[in-house]
XYZ file of N, CA, C and O in Angstrom:
840
model
N -10.738 22.849 44.655
C -11.008 21.662 43.846
C -9.825 21.364 42.936
O -9.250 20.298 42.965
N -9.471 22.332 42.080
C -8.354 22.140 41.151
C -7.064 22.789 41.628
O -5.993 22.464 41.143
N -7.158 23.730 42.542
C -5.969 24.396 43.055
C -5.706 25.723 42.378
O -6.117 25.962 41.235
N -5.004 26.590 43.091
C -4.782 27.960 42.628
C -4.040 28.030 41.294
O -4.379 28.829 40.420
N -2.991 27.201 41.145
C -2.189 27.285 39.920
C -3.015 26.951 38.687
O -2.969 27.672 37.676
N -3.765 25.872 38.744
C -4.582 25.477 37.593
C -5.678 26.498 37.307
O -5.911 26.865 36.147
N -6.333 26.983 38.349
C -7.398 27.969 38.156
C -6.828 29.248 37.536
O -7.429 29.845 36.632
N -5.649 29.671 37.996
C -5.026 30.870 37.448
C -4.698 30.698 35.970
O -4.885 31.611 35.165
N -4.217 29.515 35.594
C -3.897 29.253 34.197
C -5.159 29.257 33.338
O -5.165 29.800 32.225
N -6.229 28.667 33.841
C -7.478 28.616 33.086
C -8.088 30.009 32.938
O -8.614 30.369 31.880
N -7.994 30.817 33.997
C -8.499 32.181 33.933
C -7.668 32.999 32.950
O -8.208 33.804 32.179
N -6.363 32.782 32.952
C -5.477 33.471 32.017
C -5.807 33.100 30.576
O -5.798 33.953 29.674
N -6.094 31.823 30.341
C -6.486 31.386 28.995
C -7.776 32.076 28.561
O -7.918 32.478 27.395
N -8.710 32.223 29.490
C -9.976 32.890 29.186
C -9.725 34.323 28.723
O -10.261 34.770 27.701
N -8.915 35.047 29.473
C -8.609 36.434 29.142
C -7.883 36.536 27.806
O -8.140 37.443 27.002
N -6.979 35.586 27.572
C -6.231 35.582 26.314
C -7.151 35.330 25.123
O -6.994 35.952 24.057
N -8.114 34.446 25.285
C -9.059 34.179 24.197
C -9.869 35.414 23.857
O -10.107 35.724 22.691
N -10.274 36.160 24.885
C -11.020 37.399 24.635
C -10.128 38.420 23.938
O -10.537 39.053 22.952
N -8.909 38.578 24.421
C -7.988 39.567 23.856
C -7.645 39.266 22.402
O -7.361 40.186 21.616
N -7.684 37.984 22.022
C -7.333 37.585 20.663
C -8.555 37.289 19.794
O -8.446 36.602 18.768
N -9.706 37.829 20.221
C -10.945 37.716 19.445
C -11.356 36.268 19.168
O -11.848 35.944 18.078
N -11.169 35.396 20.148
C -11.558 34.001 20.009
C -12.868 33.689 20.730
O -13.251 32.525 20.845
N -13.542 34.733 21.209
C -14.828 34.563 21.866
C -15.860 35.443 21.178
O -15.523 36.460 20.566
N -17.107 35.032 21.265
C -18.195 35.778 20.649
C -19.029 36.477 21.709
O -19.246 35.944 22.796
N -19.491 37.648 21.381
C -20.359 38.397 22.302
C -21.685 37.667 22.438
O -22.279 37.213 21.453
N -22.160 37.524 23.643
C -23.472 36.918 23.886
C -24.534 37.984 23.652
O -24.807 38.807 24.525
N -25.116 37.969 22.458
C -26.067 39.019 22.103
C -27.398 38.868 22.836
O -28.207 39.795 22.851
N -27.626 37.704 23.450
C -28.857 37.549 24.236
C -28.758 38.306 25.553
O -29.755 38.522 26.225
N -27.512 38.679 25.928
C -27.280 39.460 27.148
C -26.371 40.635 26.790
O -25.332 40.840 27.386
N -26.802 41.376 25.789
C -25.944 42.381 25.182
C -25.444 43.425 26.176
O -24.341 43.961 26.041
N -26.240 43.726 27.201
C -25.850 44.761 28.153
C -25.057 44.223 29.342
O -24.656 44.996 30.218
N -24.806 42.927 29.355
C -24.185 42.317 30.540
C -22.678 42.112 30.409
O -22.039 41.643 31.350
N -22.107 42.405 29.246
C -20.664 42.281 29.080
C -20.156 40.853 29.095
O -19.062 40.587 29.594
N -20.931 39.914 28.536
C -20.537 38.508 28.556
C -20.179 37.999 27.164
O -20.777 38.393 26.167
N -19.198 37.101 27.148
C -18.724 36.484 25.910
C -18.763 34.965 26.078
O -18.662 34.451 27.189
N -18.888 34.251 24.972
C -18.975 32.801 25.019
C -18.074 32.175 23.955
O -17.774 32.795 22.931
N -17.641 30.941 24.220
C -16.842 30.182 23.262
C -17.009 28.705 23.566
O -17.202 28.313 24.720
N -16.948 27.889 22.536
C -16.995 26.448 22.721
C -15.589 25.931 23.017
O -14.599 26.433 22.476
N -15.494 24.933 23.873
C -14.223 24.266 24.157
C -14.268 22.927 23.428
O -14.936 21.991 23.879
N -13.582 22.864 22.304
C -13.747 21.706 21.427
C -12.470 20.911 21.200
O -12.501 19.821 20.623
N -11.316 21.413 21.606
C -10.071 20.676 21.402
C -9.659 20.687 19.939
O -9.971 21.619 19.188
N -8.975 19.632 19.509
C -8.521 19.554 18.122
C -7.579 20.697 17.783
O -6.642 21.000 18.532
N -7.844 21.359 16.666
C -7.001 22.474 16.251
C -7.059 23.640 17.225
O -6.136 24.458 17.276
N -8.130 23.707 18.001
C -8.295 24.809 18.953
C -7.655 24.527 20.312
O -7.728 25.359 21.213
N -7.034 23.359 20.451
C -6.400 23.000 21.723
C -5.388 24.046 22.158
O -5.287 24.397 23.341
N -4.631 24.562 21.201
C -3.569 25.524 21.521
C -4.122 26.804 22.138
O -3.419 27.506 22.860
N -5.391 27.126 21.879
C -5.996 28.344 22.415
C -6.259 28.240 23.909
O -6.159 29.228 24.633
N -6.601 27.045 24.350
C -6.962 26.867 25.770
C -6.644 25.444 26.217
O -7.563 24.659 26.494
N -5.365 25.094 26.294
C -4.994 23.714 26.653
C -5.489 23.262 28.016
O -5.968 22.134 28.169
N -5.385 24.122 29.042
C -5.815 23.714 30.380
C -7.329 23.554 30.451
O -7.836 22.630 31.087
N -8.051 24.447 29.810
C -9.507 24.334 29.781
C -9.937 23.065 29.049
O -10.854 22.354 29.491
N -9.271 22.772 27.940
C -9.601 21.570 27.174
C -9.310 20.315 27.985
O -10.115 19.373 28.021
N -8.155 20.288 28.661
C -7.800 19.131 29.479
C -8.772 18.940 30.638
O -9.077 17.802 31.021
N -9.257 20.046 31.179
C -10.248 19.954 32.255
C -11.530 19.295 31.753
O -12.075 18.388 32.407
N -12.013 19.731 30.589
C -13.248 19.159 30.032
C -13.068 17.671 29.758
O -13.935 16.847 30.087
N -11.936 17.299 29.155
C -11.676 15.889 28.854
C -11.598 15.063 30.138
O -12.183 13.978 30.235
N -10.902 15.584 31.138
C -10.705 14.840 32.382
C -12.005 14.642 33.155
O -12.309 13.530 33.604
N -12.783 15.707 33.309
C -14.017 15.575 34.088
C -15.031 14.705 33.350
O -15.818 13.989 33.977
N -14.992 14.724 32.014
C -15.898 13.872 31.233
C -15.519 12.407 31.375
O -16.390 11.529 31.433
N -14.247 12.153 31.472
C -13.772 10.769 31.578
C -14.005 10.188 32.973
O -14.275 8.991 33.114
N -13.913 11.026 34.004
C -13.925 10.498 35.369
C -15.233 10.658 36.138
O -15.589 9.792 36.946
N -15.959 11.766 35.932
C -17.150 11.993 36.749
C -18.324 11.077 36.396
O -18.944 10.503 37.307
N -18.690 10.912 35.129
C -19.834 10.041 34.820
C -19.721 8.623 35.372
O -20.703 8.115 35.943
N -18.568 7.937 35.250
C -18.496 6.592 35.832
C -18.723 6.573 37.340
O -19.365 5.658 37.866
N -18.210 7.579 38.040
C -18.419 7.651 39.487
C -19.896 7.824 39.825
O -20.431 7.160 40.715
N -20.556 8.736 39.105
C -21.977 8.979 39.364
C -22.824 7.781 38.958
O -23.764 7.403 39.668
N -22.494 7.164 37.827
C -23.252 5.997 37.372
C -23.173 4.860 38.384
O -24.153 4.145 38.627
N -21.995 4.714 39.002
C -21.819 3.680 40.021
C -22.681 3.962 41.235
O -23.319 3.063 41.793
N -22.737 5.231 41.645
C -23.574 5.609 42.784
C -25.044 5.417 42.465
O -25.835 5.005 43.324
N -25.444 5.702 41.228
C -26.840 5.501 40.832
C -27.231 4.039 41.026
O -28.338 3.728 41.487
N -26.306 3.141 40.667
C -26.598 1.713 40.811
C -26.759 1.320 42.273
O -27.610 0.497 42.630
N -25.949 1.940 43.134
C -25.976 1.588 44.568
C -27.264 2.065 45.232
O -27.893 1.336 45.997
N -27.663 3.302 44.924
C -28.804 3.881 45.625
C -30.127 3.664 44.887
O -31.191 3.997 45.407
N -30.068 3.098 43.686
C -31.295 2.912 42.917
C -31.932 4.238 42.599
O -33.003 4.578 43.105
N -31.259 5.038 41.778
C -31.565 6.456 41.628
C -32.746 6.788 40.737
O -32.747 7.795 40.071
N -33.724 5.966 40.648
C -34.980 6.324 39.990
C -34.828 6.931 38.605
O -34.359 6.280 37.686
N -35.210 8.211 38.479
C -35.226 8.845 37.165
C -33.888 9.449 36.764
O -33.770 10.063 35.718
N -32.851 9.289 37.592
C -31.544 9.824 37.236
C -30.948 8.993 36.108
O -30.782 7.781 36.240
N -30.622 9.614 34.979
C -30.128 8.858 33.821
C -28.647 8.522 33.943
O -27.884 9.228 34.601
N -28.245 7.434 33.304
C -26.824 7.123 33.195
C -26.186 8.130 32.242
O -26.793 8.547 31.259
N -24.936 8.502 32.544
C -24.242 9.522 31.764
C -23.159 8.904 30.886
O -22.541 7.905 31.252
N -22.934 9.524 29.746
C -21.916 9.081 28.799
C -20.543 9.572 29.264
O -20.376 10.769 29.541
N -19.560 8.683 29.362
C -18.224 9.078 29.789
C -17.280 9.317 28.615
O -16.081 9.509 28.797
N -17.829 9.298 27.394
C -16.993 9.486 26.205
C -17.325 10.763 25.455
O -16.622 11.129 24.517
N -18.381 11.449 25.857
C -18.776 12.661 25.136
C -19.433 13.653 26.087
O -20.097 13.270 27.054
N -19.221 14.940 25.814
C -19.844 16.011 26.590
C -19.826 17.279 25.741
O -19.320 17.276 24.621
N -20.374 18.346 26.292
C -20.376 19.639 25.607
C -19.705 20.651 26.521
O -20.200 20.938 27.611
N -18.559 21.169 26.104
C -17.819 22.123 26.912
C -17.888 23.523 26.345
O -17.829 23.723 25.124
N -18.026 24.506 27.217
C -18.061 25.897 26.772
C -17.469 26.802 27.844
O -17.273 26.395 28.995
N -17.205 28.020 27.458
C -16.628 29.014 28.357
C -17.460 30.283 28.279
O -17.828 30.732 27.196
N -17.768 30.832 29.437
C -18.488 32.113 29.507
C -17.617 33.089 30.292
O -17.200 32.789 31.400
N -17.341 34.236 29.688
C -16.453 35.216 30.315
C -17.160 36.554 30.470
O -17.897 36.991 29.582
N -16.910 37.184 31.614
C -17.453 38.518 31.898
C -16.326 39.532 31.844
O -15.261 39.333 32.441
N -16.573 40.634 31.133
C -15.601 41.722 31.048
C -16.284 43.022 31.460
O -17.191 43.498 30.777
N -15.856 43.570 32.576
C -16.518 44.752 33.146
C -16.408 45.971 32.232
O -17.374 46.734 32.083
N -15.270 46.156 31.593
C -15.107 47.309 30.714
C -16.100 47.273 29.567
O -16.680 48.294 29.181
N -16.301 46.084 29.007
C -17.277 45.931 27.931
C -18.681 46.243 28.426
O -19.464 46.928 27.753
N -18.996 45.745 29.617
C -20.330 45.971 30.174
C -20.603 47.456 30.391
O -21.632 47.983 29.958
N -19.673 48.142 31.040
C -19.888 49.563 31.326
C -19.924 50.385 30.046
O -20.684 51.349 29.939
N -19.111 49.987 29.064
C -19.130 50.697 27.788
C -20.459 50.536 27.080
O -20.997 51.497 26.508
N -21.008 49.334 27.126
C -22.308 49.087 26.491
C -23.420 49.827 27.208
O -24.296 50.425 26.573
N -23.400 49.794 28.545
C -24.424 50.498 29.310
C -24.367 51.999 29.047
O -25.410 52.666 28.951
N -23.176 52.531 28.916
C -23.024 53.959 28.630
C -23.603 54.306 27.265
O -24.232 55.352 27.085
N -23.422 53.402 26.305
C -23.931 53.632 24.958
C -25.456 53.527 24.909
O -26.130 54.293 24.216
N -26.007 52.559 25.688
C -27.444 52.313 25.643
C -28.249 53.252 26.531
O -29.446 53.445 26.308
N -27.601 53.834 27.544
C -28.318 54.658 28.512
C -28.780 55.969 27.888
O -28.198 56.466 26.918
N -29.862 56.508 28.451
C -30.302 57.827 28.039
C -29.235 58.849 28.415
O -28.542 58.697 29.420
N -29.077 59.895 27.637
C -28.032 60.888 27.911
C -28.062 61.442 29.327
O -27.020 61.731 29.904
N -29.264 61.557 29.896
C -29.356 62.142 31.228
C -29.130 61.117 32.335
O -29.051 61.462 33.505
N -29.038 59.828 31.964
C -28.855 58.780 32.959
C -27.413 58.299 32.968
O -26.802 58.105 31.914
N -26.862 58.093 34.127
C -25.514 57.555 34.240
C -25.575 56.035 34.187
O -26.430 55.414 34.803
N -24.662 55.437 33.427
C -24.618 53.977 33.340
C -24.108 53.397 34.648
O -23.179 53.915 35.254
N -24.736 52.320 35.100
C -24.294 51.667 36.328
C -24.686 50.211 36.279
O -25.428 49.768 35.406
N -24.181 49.437 37.243
C -24.529 48.024 37.313
C -26.018 47.818 37.544
O -26.573 46.770 37.225
N -26.675 48.792 38.129
C -28.100 48.660 38.409
C -28.937 48.668 37.137
O -30.135 48.384 37.179
N -28.321 49.007 36.006
C -29.061 49.098 34.756
C -29.432 47.727 34.197
O -30.257 47.625 33.296
N -28.802 46.661 34.696
C -29.063 45.325 34.192
C -30.343 44.773 34.813
O -30.500 44.766 36.026
N -31.255 44.303 33.972
C -32.534 43.795 34.456
C -32.368 42.388 35.031
O -31.431 41.660 34.701
N -33.295 42.000 35.895
C -33.250 40.691 36.528
C -33.526 39.606 35.497
O -34.410 39.731 34.651
N -32.790 38.535 35.563
C -32.944 37.440 34.614
C -34.041 36.477 35.065
O -34.294 36.335 36.261
N -34.645 35.771 34.127
C -35.694 34.814 34.490
C -35.105 33.486 34.951
O -33.941 33.178 34.685
N -35.919 32.703 35.634
C -35.525 31.356 36.010
C -35.732 30.426 34.816
O -36.568 30.686 33.949
N -34.988 29.329 34.813
C -35.158 28.348 33.750
C -34.221 27.177 33.951
O -33.336 27.202 34.821
N -34.412 26.123 33.156
C -33.523 24.966 33.188
C -32.608 25.020 31.976
O -32.908 25.701 30.988
N -31.494 24.303 32.039
C -30.515 24.333 30.962
C -31.134 23.903 29.639
O -30.869 24.491 28.588
N -31.988 22.874 29.683
C -32.580 22.335 28.454
C -33.740 23.169 27.917
O -34.336 22.811 26.898
N -34.085 24.240 28.586
C -35.226 25.031 28.143
C -36.491 24.555 28.825
O -36.470 24.092 29.964
N -37.626 24.645 28.120
C -38.882 24.216 28.734
C -38.953 22.694 28.784
O -38.146 21.981 28.213
N -39.963 22.196 29.493
C -40.076 20.751 29.707
C -40.226 19.976 28.407
O -39.747 18.850 28.284
N -40.863 20.575 27.409
C -41.029 19.900 26.126
C -39.698 19.738 25.412
O -39.480 18.797 24.662
N -38.789 20.686 25.655
C -37.511 20.654 24.967
C -36.578 19.561 25.450
O -35.654 19.162 24.739
N -36.796 19.038 26.659
C -35.893 18.019 27.192
C -35.963 16.719 26.408
O -35.010 15.940 26.409
N -37.072 16.464 25.734
C -37.210 15.223 24.981
C -36.201 15.145 23.844
O -35.760 14.051 23.467
N -35.836 16.275 23.276
C -34.900 16.302 22.154
C -33.535 16.851 22.554
O -32.728 17.197 21.691
N -33.283 16.918 23.848
C -32.025 17.445 24.360
C -31.377 16.377 25.229
O -31.975 15.914 26.198
N -30.160 15.979 24.872
C -29.500 14.875 25.583
C -28.761 15.313 26.836
O -28.258 14.472 27.588
N -28.687 16.619 27.108
C -27.987 17.099 28.303
C -28.777 16.733 29.562
O -29.971 16.979 29.638
N -28.075 16.139 30.537
C -28.751 15.720 31.763
C -28.083 16.225 33.042
O -28.710 16.297 34.084
N -26.810 16.570 32.981
C -26.118 17.095 34.161
C -25.157 18.182 33.694
O -24.474 18.025 32.675
N -25.135 19.296 34.427
C -24.268 20.414 34.069
C -23.319 20.723 35.221
O -23.734 20.801 36.375
N -22.032 20.872 34.889
C -21.013 21.255 35.870
C -20.518 22.652 35.525
O -20.118 22.921 34.396
N -20.549 23.544 36.501
C -20.113 24.922 36.306
C -18.930 25.189 37.236
O -19.076 25.148 38.462
N -17.761 25.456 36.646
C -16.549 25.734 37.411
C -16.251 27.224 37.330
O -16.037 27.763 36.240
N -16.232 27.892 38.487
C -16.016 29.337 38.507
C -14.525 29.673 38.516
O -13.750 29.147 39.325
N -14.156 30.559 37.605
C -12.776 31.024 37.469
C -12.753 32.516 37.755
O -13.286 33.313 36.988
N -12.170 32.898 38.851
C -12.137 34.308 39.233
C -10.941 34.545 40.142
O -10.219 33.619 40.496
N -10.736 35.777 40.522
C -9.632 36.097 41.425
C -9.972 35.642 42.847
O -11.128 35.374 43.175
N -8.960 35.587 43.689
C -9.163 35.170 45.069
C -10.012 36.163 45.845
O -10.629 35.820 46.858
N -10.059 37.402 45.377
C -10.810 38.446 46.080
C -12.284 38.482 45.688
O -13.072 39.233 46.263
N -12.676 37.686 44.699
C -14.064 37.715 44.226
C -14.986 37.186 45.313
O -14.787 36.111 45.863
N -16.047 37.944 45.643
C -16.998 37.501 46.656
C -18.421 37.788 46.200
O -18.659 38.170 45.048
N -19.381 37.608 47.106
C -20.796 37.738 46.746
C -21.137 39.113 46.187
O -22.018 39.245 45.330
N -20.439 40.146 46.649
C -20.743 41.500 46.179
C -20.387 41.703 44.708
O -20.850 42.651 44.081
N -19.585 40.782 44.161
C -19.167 40.901 42.767
C -20.084 40.158 41.802
O -19.861 40.178 40.590
N -21.110 39.496 42.342
C -22.108 38.854 41.502
C -21.627 37.598 40.795
O -20.583 37.033 41.108
N -22.430 37.171 39.807
C -22.064 36.049 38.968
C -22.475 34.677 39.437
O -22.148 33.683 38.794
N -23.191 34.554 40.546
C -23.572 33.242 41.056
C -24.897 32.745 40.507
O -25.376 33.191 39.461
N -25.493 31.835 41.238
C -26.774 31.242 40.863
C -27.795 31.424 41.984
O -27.439 31.502 43.150
N -29.073 31.470 41.601
C -30.173 31.435 42.562
C -31.109 30.311 42.156
O -31.511 30.233 40.988
N -31.422 29.411 43.086
C -32.324 28.300 42.808
C -33.773 28.751 42.975
O -34.109 29.448 43.939
N -34.619 28.333 42.059
C -36.004 28.800 42.091
C -36.803 28.169 43.227
O -37.637 28.827 43.852
N -36.564 26.901 43.528
C -37.414 26.200 44.490
C -37.358 26.793 45.895
O -38.390 26.969 46.545
N -36.143 27.111 46.359
C -36.011 27.604 47.733
C -35.289 28.944 47.835
O -35.059 29.441 48.935
N -34.925 29.518 46.691
C -34.240 30.810 46.714
C -32.803 30.746 47.171
O -32.167 31.783 47.391
N -32.255 29.536 47.317
C -30.873 29.397 47.757
C -29.925 30.036 46.748
O -30.070 29.856 45.536
N -28.928 30.744 47.250
C -27.950 31.410 46.395
C -26.606 30.688 46.469
O -26.178 30.261 47.533
N -25.981 30.545 45.329
C -24.657 29.941 45.239
C -23.715 30.998 44.681
O -23.894 31.467 43.560
N -22.718 31.373 45.473
C -21.812 32.437 45.061
C -20.775 31.923 44.061
O -20.390 30.755 44.086
N -20.341 32.822 43.194
C -19.363 32.476 42.152
C -17.944 32.537 42.721
O -17.108 33.329 42.279
N -17.672 31.680 43.688
C -16.378 31.676 44.366
C -15.341 30.945 43.523
O -15.624 29.908 42.916
N -14.151 31.455 43.498
C -13.038 30.857 42.767
C -12.886 29.371 43.089
O -12.956 28.956 44.241
N -12.709 28.553 42.051
C -12.457 27.112 42.179
C -13.644 26.351 42.763
O -13.471 25.302 43.379
N -14.840 26.864 42.579
C -16.054 26.163 43.035
C -16.736 25.510 41.838
O -16.932 26.136 40.799
N -17.090 24.235 41.993
C -17.853 23.525 40.964
C -19.272 23.321 41.460
O -19.499 22.845 42.572
N -20.227 23.692 40.627
C -21.641 23.496 40.930
C -22.198 22.458 39.962
O -22.019 22.581 38.745
N -22.858 21.435 40.490
C -23.507 20.417 39.667
C -25.006 20.583 39.771
O -25.546 20.735 40.874
N -25.689 20.568 38.626
C -27.151 20.656 38.652
C -27.742 19.847 37.505
O -27.122 19.674 36.454
N -28.940 19.349 37.736
C -29.649 18.599 36.702
C -30.027 19.539 35.561
O -30.719 20.537 35.773
N -29.594 19.211 34.359
C -29.829 20.078 33.207
C -31.289 20.119 32.799
O -31.749 21.095 32.197
N -32.037 19.060 33.121
C -33.402 18.934 32.621
C -34.479 19.336 33.619
O -35.629 19.556 33.224
N -34.142 19.454 34.902
C -35.194 19.735 35.881
C -34.857 20.833 36.895
O -35.754 21.344 37.556
N -33.607 21.180 37.040
C -33.211 22.152 38.070
C -33.380 23.582 37.560
O -32.549 24.093 36.794
N -34.433 24.236 38.011
C -34.707 25.609 37.584
C -33.872 26.576 38.417
O -33.903 26.551 39.650
N -33.131 27.424 37.735
C -32.224 28.341 38.420
C -32.099 29.630 37.616
O -32.557 29.724 36.487
N -31.455 30.611 38.228
C -31.207 31.879 37.549
C -29.726 32.213 37.671
O -29.163 32.171 38.768
N -29.089 32.539 36.559
C -27.703 32.986 36.585
C -27.696 34.485 36.881
O -28.218 35.271 36.100
N -27.123 34.846 38.002
C -27.098 36.257 38.394
C -26.041 37.020 37.588
O -24.991 36.480 37.251
N -26.317 38.276 37.245
C -25.358 39.069 36.461
C -24.037 39.244 37.201
O -24.001 39.386 38.420
N -22.953 39.204 36.441
C -21.647 39.520 37.004
C -21.563 41.026 37.242
O -22.100 41.811 36.464
N -20.884 41.409 38.283
C -20.694 42.828 38.585
C -19.210 43.198 38.608
O -18.776 44.083 37.888
N -18.441 42.515 39.452
C -17.032 42.843 39.572
C -16.845 44.245 40.123
O -17.735 44.843 40.716
N -15.668 44.803 39.908
C -15.379 46.179 40.315
C -14.170 46.666 39.528
O -13.579 45.917 38.744
N -13.811 47.919 39.755
C -12.649 48.486 39.061
C -11.329 48.106 39.723
O -10.263 48.454 39.220
N -11.399 47.394 40.836
C -10.178 46.951 41.514
C -9.442 45.912 40.670
O -10.056 45.165 39.899
N -8.152 45.847 40.830
C -7.332 44.906 40.078
C -7.793 43.466 40.309
O -7.993 43.044 41.451
N -7.970 42.727 39.216
C -8.379 41.337 39.305
C -9.870 41.119 39.404
O -10.331 39.972 39.366
N -10.635 42.183 39.537
C -12.087 42.052 39.669
C -12.830 42.596 38.451
O -14.040 42.768 38.496
N -12.099 42.857 37.375
C -12.726 43.378 36.165
C -13.108 42.268 35.190
O -13.830 42.508 34.215
N -12.633 41.040 35.446
C -12.989 39.896 34.614
C -13.200 38.659 35.480
O -12.590 38.516 36.543
N -14.064 37.779 35.015
C -14.254 36.470 35.638
C -14.869 35.571 34.581
O -15.425 36.056 33.592
N -14.753 34.279 34.776
C -15.315 33.378 33.784
C -15.826 32.104 34.439
O -15.605 31.862 35.629
N -16.488 31.297 33.631
C -17.067 30.050 34.117
C -16.916 28.992 33.030
O -17.346 29.207 31.895
N -16.262 27.865 33.363
C -16.129 26.742 32.438
C -17.330 25.830 32.660
O -17.560 25.359 33.780
N -18.087 25.581 31.605
C -19.338 24.833 31.717
C -19.229 23.525 30.931
O -18.828 23.524 29.760
N -19.565 22.419 31.586
C -19.568 21.118 30.916
C -20.944 20.501 31.072
O -21.450 20.351 32.187
N -21.549 20.167 29.942
C -22.845 19.482 29.936
C -22.584 18.002 29.668
O -22.046 17.627 28.625
N -22.974 17.154 30.621
C -22.855 15.710 30.437
C -24.144 15.201 29.800
O -25.238 15.620 30.183
N -23.986 14.297 28.849
C -25.153 13.830 28.095
C -25.566 12.438 28.527
O -24.779 11.695 29.115
N -26.784 12.113 28.222
C -27.329 10.817 28.607
C -26.644 9.710 27.806
O -26.459 9.801 26.598
N -26.254 8.664 28.524
C -25.547 7.562 27.881
C -26.494 6.608 27.168
O -27.695 6.671 27.303
């Protein structure tokens, strides 16, 4: 989609943000080794210029294209999207952090392993159905940033609740889903100790109703 050079730069920015303490630990998934950060531009542009430019570009170009298609096909309950505003964030997985946390949390007689992570529940981006009324997010784009060797065995993809379809976290793959109705599960990242498979990230853009 974006090409190897751009994806490599964005992945490098992700790692640099973690190394420089510019990301926060996701305490809701404390044992999963995940960190999060908002992509907001402005003074923070210097921290992640390529990631920021990606959010700005996709926000400017994708909503008008989709809105035009909605008009052509008469898309019923599909809302028009705002092309001037969105919510950008970054989610990064660090295997060393995950294994260190599992080792700390595990019983002394138990060895820490990837199997220690419990299965996540299904849900929609906006939360429960009542929450969508006060949530303007209507479409979510997830861009996977990982090494070329990352495959299904390394985890990190999605599972759809309706049919059980799995979407692998393949490098340079963008997944679009309805933020208000598409129930899915984010599968835990696993990775491995091999070079380039100890970290991966996902750039997430929420498009809002226009």
